[in-house]
C-alpha positions as a LaTeX table, in Angstrom:
\begin{tabular}{lrrr}
\hline
Residue & $x$ (\AA) & $y$ (\AA) & $z$ (\AA) \\
\hline
Met1 & 32.69 & $-28.93$ & 71.08 \\
Asp2 & 36.47 & $-28.72$ & 70.76 \\
Ser3 & 36.14 & $-28.55$ & 66.96 \\
Glu4 & 34.37 & $-25.18$ & 66.97 \\
Ile5 & 36.71 & $-22.45$ & 65.76 \\
Ala6 & 36.69 & $-19.04$ & 67.43 \\
Val7 & 39.46 & $-17.42$ & 65.36 \\
Asp8 & 40.80 & $-18.75$ & 62.06 \\
Phe9 & 44.16 & $-17.24$ & 61.11 \\
Ser10 & 45.07 & $-19.92$ & 58.56 \\
Pro11 & 47.71 & $-20.69$ & 57.42 \\
Val12 & 49.24 & $-19.50$ & 60.72 \\
Leu13 & 47.00 & $-20.78$ & 63.49 \\
Lys14 & 43.46 & $-21.53$ & 64.67 \\
Ile15 & 42.00 & $-20.78$ & 68.09 \\
Tyr16 & 39.07 & $-22.96$ & 69.17 \\
Lys17 & 36.18 & $-21.93$ & 71.39 \\
Ser18 & 37.45 & $-24.38$ & 74.00 \\
Gly19 & 40.61 & $-22.26$ & 74.24 \\
Arg20 & 42.77 & $-24.80$ & 72.43 \\
Ile21 & 45.34 & $-23.29$ & 70.06 \\
Glu22 & 46.44 & $-25.11$ & 66.93 \\
Arg23 & 49.58 & $-23.69$ & 65.34 \\
Leu24 & 49.68 & $-24.60$ & 61.68 \\
Met25 & 53.32 & $-23.67$ & 61.04 \\
Gly26 & 56.62 & $-23.26$ & 62.88 \\
Glu27 & 56.11 & $-26.26$ & 65.18 \\
Thr28 & 58.67 & $-28.64$ & 63.67 \\
Thr29 & 61.96 & $-28.77$ & 65.56 \\
Val30 & 65.42 & $-30.14$ & 64.78 \\
Pro31 & 68.05 & $-31.18$ & 67.32 \\
Pro32 & 71.36 & $-29.38$ & 67.81 \\
Ser33 & 74.35 & $-31.00$ & 66.13 \\
Ser34 & 77.77 & $-31.93$ & 67.47 \\
Asp35 & 78.63 & $-32.92$ & 63.89 \\
Pro36 & 79.58 & $-29.79$ & 61.96 \\
Gln37 & 76.93 & $-28.36$ & 59.65 \\
Asn38 & 78.45 & $-25.79$ & 57.32 \\
Gly39 & 81.44 & $-25.84$ & 59.70 \\
Val40 & 79.23 & $-25.04$ & 62.70 \\
Val41 & 78.37 & $-27.09$ & 65.81 \\
Ser42 & 75.50 & $-26.42$ & 68.18 \\
Lys43 & 74.07 & $-27.38$ & 71.56 \\
Asp44 & 71.01 & $-26.59$ & 73.70 \\
Val45 & 71.33 & $-25.24$ & 77.24 \\
Val46 & 68.53 & $-24.73$ & 79.78 \\
His47 & 69.07 & $-21.26$ & 81.25 \\
Ser48 & 65.86 & $-20.87$ & 83.23 \\
Pro49 & 64.74 & $-24.08$ & 84.95 \\
Asp50 & 61.70 & $-22.35$ & 86.49 \\
Thr51 & 60.20 & $-21.71$ & 83.06 \\
Asn52 & 62.03 & $-24.56$ & 81.29 \\
Leu53 & 63.49 & $-22.13$ & 78.77 \\
Ser54 & 66.55 & $-22.99$ & 76.70 \\
Val55 & 68.87 & $-21.32$ & 74.24 \\
Arg56 & 70.63 & $-22.91$ & 71.30 \\
Ile57 & 74.30 & $-21.99$ & 71.08 \\
Tyr58 & 76.24 & $-22.11$ & 67.80 \\
Leu59 & 80.01 & $-22.16$ & 67.39 \\
Pro60 & 82.33 & $-22.46$ & 64.38 \\
Glu61 & 83.98 & $-25.85$ & 64.79 \\
Lys62 & 87.41 & $-24.37$ & 64.09 \\
Ala63 & 87.06 & $-22.22$ & 67.24 \\
Leu64 & 87.30 & $-25.37$ & 69.38 \\
Ala65 & 90.94 & $-25.74$ & 68.38 \\
Ala66 & 91.78 & $-22.03$ & 68.69 \\
Asp67 & 92.48 & $-19.75$ & 71.62 \\
Ser68 & 90.93 & $-16.57$ & 70.27 \\
Lys69 & 87.52 & $-15.14$ & 71.14 \\
Leu70 & 84.82 & $-14.35$ & 68.60 \\
Pro71 & 82.07 & $-11.72$ & 68.35 \\
Leu72 & 78.84 & $-12.77$ & 70.03 \\
Leu73 & 75.46 & $-12.73$ & 68.27 \\
Val74 & 72.30 & $-12.97$ & 70.38 \\
Tyr75 & 69.39 & $-13.75$ & 68.05 \\
Ile76 & 65.65 & $-13.54$ & 68.76 \\
His77 & 63.30 & $-15.33$ & 66.38 \\
Gly78 & 60.22 & $-13.89$ & 64.73 \\
Gly79 & 56.71 & $-15.23$ & 64.21 \\
Gly80 & 54.42 & $-12.46$ & 65.42 \\
Phe81 & 55.16 & $-13.42$ & 69.06 \\
Ile82 & 52.91 & $-16.43$ & 68.37 \\
Ile83 & 54.57 & $-19.02$ & 66.11 \\
Glu84 & 58.06 & $-20.44$ & 65.51 \\
Thr85 & 60.77 & $-21.38$ & 68.01 \\
Ala86 & 64.53 & $-21.10$ & 68.27 \\
Phe87 & 64.70 & $-24.82$ & 67.43 \\
Ser88 & 62.78 & $-24.90$ & 64.14 \\
Pro89 & 64.55 & $-25.94$ & 60.93 \\
Thr90 & 64.06 & $-22.39$ & 59.64 \\
Tyr91 & 66.02 & $-20.76$ & 62.45 \\
His92 & 68.52 & $-23.58$ & 62.94 \\
Asn93 & 69.51 & $-23.31$ & 59.27 \\
Phe94 & 69.60 & $-19.51$ & 59.35 \\
Leu95 & 71.77 & $-19.35$ & 62.49 \\
Thr96 & 74.11 & $-22.03$ & 61.15 \\
Ala97 & 74.58 & $-20.01$ & 57.96 \\
Ala98 & 74.92 & $-16.70$ & 59.85 \\
Val99 & 77.57 & $-18.08$ & 62.21 \\
Ser100 & 79.52 & $-19.56$ & 59.30 \\
Ala101 & 79.37 & $-16.30$ & 57.35 \\
Ser102 & 80.02 & $-13.97$ & 60.31 \\
Asp103 & 82.62 & $-16.10$ & 62.16 \\
Cys104 & 80.91 & $-15.54$ & 65.50 \\
Val105 & 79.43 & $-17.36$ & 68.46 \\
Ala106 & 75.62 & $-17.21$ & 68.49 \\
Val107 & 72.95 & $-17.66$ & 71.13 \\
Ser108 & 69.47 & $-18.24$ & 69.71 \\
Val109 & 66.83 & $-17.24$ & 72.27 \\
Asp110 & 63.54 & $-19.06$ & 72.80 \\
Tyr111 & 60.62 & $-17.44$ & 74.64 \\
Arg112 & 57.15 & $-18.41$ & 75.77 \\
Arg113 & 54.69 & $-17.45$ & 73.07 \\
Ala114 & 51.41 & $-15.62$ & 72.95 \\
Pro115 & 48.49 & $-16.01$ & 73.18 \\
Glu116 & 49.00 & $-18.51$ & 76.02 \\
His117 & 51.72 & $-16.19$ & 77.37 \\
Pro118 & 50.65 & $-12.72$ & 76.22 \\
Ile119 & 52.80 & $-9.63$ & 75.85 \\
Ser120 & 54.93 & $-8.77$ & 77.78 \\
Val121 & 56.04 & $-12.38$ & 78.48 \\
Pro122 & 58.09 & $-12.72$ & 75.24 \\
Phe123 & 59.93 & $-9.50$ & 76.15 \\
Asp124 & 60.52 & $-10.56$ & 79.75 \\
Asp125 & 61.75 & $-14.02$ & 78.72 \\
Ser126 & 64.14 & $-12.48$ & 76.19 \\
Trp127 & 65.52 & $-10.11$ & 78.84 \\
Thr128 & 66.03 & $-13.04$ & 81.21 \\
Ala129 & 67.94 & $-14.93$ & 78.50 \\
Leu130 & 70.04 & $-11.87$ & 77.70 \\
Lys131 & 70.95 & $-11.40$ & 81.35 \\
Trp132 & 71.91 & $-15.08$ & 81.52 \\
Val133 & 74.20 & $-14.62$ & 78.51 \\
Phe134 & 75.93 & $-11.74$ & 80.30 \\
Thr135 & 76.61 & $-13.90$ & 83.39 \\
His136 & 79.48 & $-15.25$ & 81.26 \\
Ile137 & 81.20 & $-11.88$ & 80.81 \\
Ala138 & 83.91 & $-12.68$ & 83.40 \\
Gly139 & 84.40 & $-16.21$ & 82.06 \\
Ser140 & 82.73 & $-17.96$ & 84.98 \\
Gly141 & 79.20 & $-18.63$ & 83.74 \\
Gln142 & 77.26 & $-21.86$ & 83.33 \\
Glu143 & 78.23 & $-22.54$ & 79.72 \\
Asp144 & 81.83 & $-23.22$ & 78.67 \\
Trp145 & 81.40 & $-22.15$ & 75.05 \\
Leu146 & 80.41 & $-18.65$ & 76.14 \\
Asn147 & 83.10 & $-18.49$ & 78.82 \\
Lys148 & 85.85 & $-19.56$ & 76.42 \\
Tyr149 & 84.89 & $-18.23$ & 73.01 \\
Ala150 & 82.59 & $-15.19$ & 73.32 \\
Asp151 & 84.10 & $-11.72$ & 73.07 \\
Phe152 & 81.85 & $-9.58$ & 75.25 \\
Ser153 & 83.33 & $-6.39$ & 73.83 \\
Lys154 & 81.61 & $-7.27$ & 70.53 \\
Val155 & 78.00 & $-8.20$ & 71.27 \\
Ile156 & 75.44 & $-7.86$ & 68.48 \\
Leu157 & 71.70 & $-8.36$ & 69.03 \\
Ser158 & 69.54 & $-9.31$ & 66.07 \\
Gly159 & 66.12 & $-10.64$ & 65.25 \\
Asp160 & 63.57 & $-10.70$ & 62.47 \\
Ser161 & 59.99 & $-9.40$ & 62.46 \\
Ala162 & 58.63 & $-9.71$ & 66.02 \\
Gly163 & 62.12 & $-10.72$ & 67.13 \\
Ala164 & 63.48 & $-7.45$ & 65.73 \\
Asn165 & 60.84 & $-5.59$ & 67.72 \\
Ile166 & 62.03 & $-7.38$ & 70.87 \\
Val167 & 65.66 & $-6.58$ & 70.04 \\
His168 & 64.88 & $-2.87$ & 69.81 \\
His169 & 63.24 & $-2.96$ & 73.23 \\
Met170 & 66.13 & $-4.96$ & 74.71 \\
Ala171 & 68.58 & $-2.28$ & 73.52 \\
Met172 & 66.39 & 0.45 & 75.04 \\
Arg173 & 66.10 & $-1.44$ & 78.33 \\
Ala174 & 69.84 & $-2.17$ & 78.48 \\
Ala175 & 70.47 & 1.59 & 78.54 \\
Lys176 & 68.37 & 1.86 & 81.73 \\
Glu177 & 69.05 & $-1.45$ & 83.49 \\
Lys178 & 72.49 & $-3.06$ & 83.59 \\
Leu179 & 72.72 & $-6.47$ & 82.03 \\
Ser180 & 75.69 & $-7.20$ & 84.30 \\
Pro181 & 77.37 & $-5.47$ & 87.25 \\
Asp182 & 80.64 & $-5.97$ & 85.34 \\
Leu183 & 79.57 & $-3.54$ & 82.61 \\
Asn184 & 80.46 & 0.14 & 82.30 \\
Asp185 & 77.98 & 0.62 & 79.44 \\
Thr186 & 75.05 & $-1.30$ & 77.94 \\
Gly187 & 77.29 & $-4.14$ & 76.74 \\
Ile188 & 75.67 & $-4.03$ & 73.29 \\
Ser189 & 77.85 & $-2.93$ & 70.35 \\
Gly190 & 75.09 & $-2.90$ & 67.75 \\
Ile191 & 71.76 & $-4.29$ & 66.61 \\
Ile192 & 70.52 & $-5.72$ & 63.31 \\
Leu193 & 66.77 & $-5.39$ & 62.80 \\
Val194 & 65.59 & $-7.67$ & 60.00 \\
His195 & 62.16 & $-6.70$ & 58.59 \\
Pro196 & 61.16 & $-5.25$ & 61.99 \\
Tyr197 & 57.57 & $-5.61$ & 63.15 \\
Phe198 & 56.51 & $-2.08$ & 64.06 \\
Trp199 & 53.03 & $-0.79$ & 63.22 \\
Ser200 & 50.45 & 1.91 & 63.90 \\
Lys201 & 46.74 & 2.47 & 63.41 \\
Thr202 & 47.35 & 4.90 & 60.55 \\
Pro203 & 50.03 & 4.98 & 57.80 \\
Ile204 & 53.33 & 6.61 & 58.75 \\
Asp205 & 53.86 & 8.21 & 55.33 \\
Glu206 & 52.36 & 8.45 & 51.84 \\
Lys207 & 54.09 & 5.23 & 50.75 \\
Asp208 & 52.86 & 3.13 & 53.70 \\
Val209 & 50.12 & 0.49 & 53.41 \\
Lys210 & 46.70 & 2.12 & 53.01 \\
Asp211 & 44.64 & $-1.05$ & 52.50 \\
Glu212 & 42.36 & $-1.04$ & 55.57 \\
Thr213 & 41.77 & $-4.78$ & 55.45 \\
Leu214 & 45.50 & $-5.48$ & 55.64 \\
Arg215 & 46.04 & $-2.84$ & 58.33 \\
Met216 & 43.25 & $-4.37$ & 60.42 \\
Lys217 & 44.70 & $-7.86$ & 59.93 \\
Val218 & 48.10 & $-6.74$ & 61.23 \\
Glu219 & 46.39 & $-5.09$ & 64.20 \\
Ala220 & 44.27 & $-8.20$ & 64.87 \\
Phe221 & 47.46 & $-10.29$ & 65.00 \\
Trp222 & 48.91 & $-7.87$ & 67.56 \\
Met223 & 45.73 & $-7.98$ & 69.64 \\
Met224 & 45.93 & $-11.77$ & 69.68 \\
Ala225 & 49.42 & $-11.47$ & 71.15 \\
Ser226 & 48.56 & $-8.55$ & 73.41 \\
Pro227 & 44.86 & $-8.79$ & 74.32 \\
Asn228 & 45.20 & $-6.33$ & 77.20 \\
Ser229 & 46.64 & $-3.59$ & 75.01 \\
Lys230 & 44.24 & $-0.65$ & 75.36 \\
Asp231 & 45.77 & 1.22 & 72.42 \\
Gly232 & 45.76 & $-1.67$ & 69.94 \\
Ser233 & 48.45 & $-1.19$ & 67.30 \\
Asp234 & 49.22 & 2.25 & 68.72 \\
Asp235 & 50.62 & 0.50 & 71.79 \\
Pro236 & 54.13 & 2.00 & 72.29 \\
Leu237 & 55.60 & $-1.52$ & 72.20 \\
Leu238 & 54.43 & $-1.74$ & 68.59 \\
Asn239 & 54.04 & 1.88 & 67.48 \\
Val240 & 57.69 & 2.72 & 67.90 \\
Val241 & 58.01 & 4.79 & 64.74 \\
Lys242 & 54.97 & 7.06 & 64.49 \\
Ser243 & 54.22 & 7.59 & 68.18 \\
Glu244 & 55.50 & 10.95 & 69.43 \\
Ser245 & 55.70 & 9.52 & 72.95 \\
Val246 & 58.43 & 7.05 & 71.93 \\
Asp247 & 61.94 & 8.57 & 72.24 \\
Leu248 & 64.74 & 6.67 & 70.50 \\
Ser249 & 67.61 & 8.89 & 71.64 \\
Gly250 & 68.50 & 6.52 & 74.47 \\
Leu251 & 68.97 & 3.43 & 72.29 \\
Gly252 & 71.70 & 1.45 & 74.01 \\
Cys253 & 74.15 & 0.69 & 71.21 \\
Gly254 & 76.48 & 2.49 & 68.83 \\
Lys255 & 75.43 & 1.15 & 65.44 \\
Val256 & 72.26 & $-0.14$ & 63.82 \\
Leu257 & 71.57 & $-2.02$ & 60.59 \\
Val258 & 67.93 & $-2.07$ & 59.47 \\
Met259 & 67.14 & $-4.63$ & 56.77 \\
Val260 & 63.88 & $-4.24$ & 54.82 \\
Ala261 & 62.21 & $-5.89$ & 51.83 \\
Glu262 & 60.58 & $-3.82$ & 49.08 \\
Lys263 & 57.29 & $-5.74$ & 48.93 \\
Asp264 & 56.96 & $-6.24$ & 52.71 \\
Ala265 & 53.98 & $-4.46$ & 54.31 \\
Leu266 & 56.42 & $-3.43$ & 57.05 \\
Val267 & 58.98 & $-1.82$ & 54.72 \\
Arg268 & 58.03 & 1.80 & 55.50 \\
Gln269 & 58.24 & 1.08 & 59.23 \\
Gly270 & 61.87 & 0.02 & 58.80 \\
Trp271 & 62.77 & 3.14 & 56.84 \\
Gly272 & 60.81 & 5.28 & 59.30 \\
Tyr273 & 62.62 & 3.76 & 62.26 \\
Ala274 & 66.01 & 4.69 & 60.81 \\
Ala275 & 64.86 & 8.22 & 59.98 \\
Lys276 & 63.42 & 8.74 & 63.47 \\
Leu277 & 66.60 & 7.38 & 65.04 \\
Glu278 & 68.75 & 9.82 & 63.05 \\
Lys279 & 66.59 & 12.77 & 64.12 \\
Ser280 & 66.36 & 11.71 & 67.77 \\
Gly281 & 69.75 & 12.94 & 68.96 \\
Trp282 & 71.07 & 9.38 & 69.26 \\
Lys283 & 74.84 & 9.48 & 68.69 \\
Gly284 & 75.34 & 6.24 & 66.73 \\
Glu285 & 75.36 & 5.21 & 63.06 \\
Val286 & 72.36 & 3.70 & 61.29 \\
Glu287 & 72.16 & 2.13 & 57.84 \\
Val288 & 69.18 & 0.75 & 55.91 \\
Val289 & 69.51 & $-2.01$ & 53.32 \\
Glu290 & 66.52 & $-2.83$ & 51.11 \\
Ser291 & 66.07 & $-6.08$ & 49.18 \\
Glu292 & 64.35 & $-5.18$ & 45.92 \\
Gly293 & 61.39 & $-7.24$ & 44.75 \\
Glu294 & 61.25 & $-9.34$ & 47.93 \\
Asp295 & 58.64 & $-9.84$ & 50.66 \\
His296 & 58.62 & $-10.34$ & 54.42 \\
Val297 & 61.35 & $-12.74$ & 55.72 \\
Phe298 & 61.98 & $-14.01$ & 52.18 \\
His299 & 65.53 & $-14.91$ & 53.22 \\
Leu300 & 64.18 & $-17.53$ & 55.63 \\
Val301 & 61.80 & $-19.00$ & 53.03 \\
Lys302 & 64.34 & $-19.17$ & 50.19 \\
Pro303 & 67.77 & $-18.83$ & 51.83 \\
Thr304 & 69.81 & $-19.71$ & 48.76 \\
Cys305 & 68.28 & $-17.14$ & 46.38 \\
Glu306 & 70.49 & $-14.31$ & 45.14 \\
Lys307 & 68.85 & $-11.61$ & 47.26 \\
Ala308 & 69.07 & $-13.77$ & 50.40 \\
Leu309 & 72.78 & $-14.31$ & 49.81 \\
Glu310 & 73.22 & $-10.55$ & 49.35 \\
Ala311 & 71.35 & $-9.96$ & 52.61 \\
Met312 & 73.56 & $-12.47$ & 54.43 \\
Tyr313 & 76.63 & $-10.69$ & 53.07 \\
Lys314 & 75.39 & $-7.40$ & 54.59 \\
Phe315 & 74.44 & $-9.17$ & 57.83 \\
Ser316 & 77.87 & $-10.75$ & 58.25 \\
Gly317 & 79.61 & $-7.53$ & 57.20 \\
Phe318 & 78.13 & $-5.82$ & 60.24 \\
Phe319 & 80.33 & $-8.04$ & 62.45 \\
Lys320 & 83.43 & $-7.22$ & 60.44 \\
Gly321 & 82.83 & $-3.48$ & 60.28 \\
Asp322 & 82.09 & $-3.53$ & 56.54 \\
Lys323 & 79.84 & $-0.83$ & 55.14 \\
\hline
\end{tabular}
């Protein structure tokens, strides 16, 4: 029967023996708004008709009356590769606030989700969206807002959790494959990794999570997204930090901000990523900012709390060159 449960990952999702997937969170969507919200307007644009994939573009309303170009943020949402969308209230509200604080144009990327579309589909869809964004570099792309208002000399990629993982891999790939024939470099100025979802079968240091039940749960979530992964959570797509086979020296940007939360199970992975990057021979600048007393993606759950506002200040400062 369709009611028989094969995998129960409440409160996130349930998978039934029939193959049906019931997502228990992250399914609500909100429309874009031509009426300013926090001084920001937004619209949805289909960029890949074959897969029916869209992006949501955000713009400070005041930019419509100005001639100047603004930094460009490309944001990739989190959710373990399995839940959430670019159009949920959570991400719509976050991007609206981020654009208002950072005075930038933003493109929020949606991708087909696992387990129906297992890894590497979320990575491939994100790359396709990123390449579409860069079709506007000469001012002759599909979308006027990007042609008119995006400064392609100041492109920042960011994402949280699984989205931060994808962002890392996009910056690595951009160093090997050109996003546009009009580029002389990767085209990416910097990346902001918010509570990045990296993991490994064993702890990366003495402060890392040692609870086997929790470690197995994180691995089980990865295996749901990537059922064909022969190495489990030591897959190099996930084990970016501890794996000796993963070389970060070719990261395709000049500056990195890693944001972590003290009580997050992933906190040591974020610190480890920055340390590995510094030792790799990569020539850029990396900074880590830790939110004390907070847990994974707390800033999305309670965006008006003091620590979330501090995190947004650091996030927006990255666009302005603040340290």
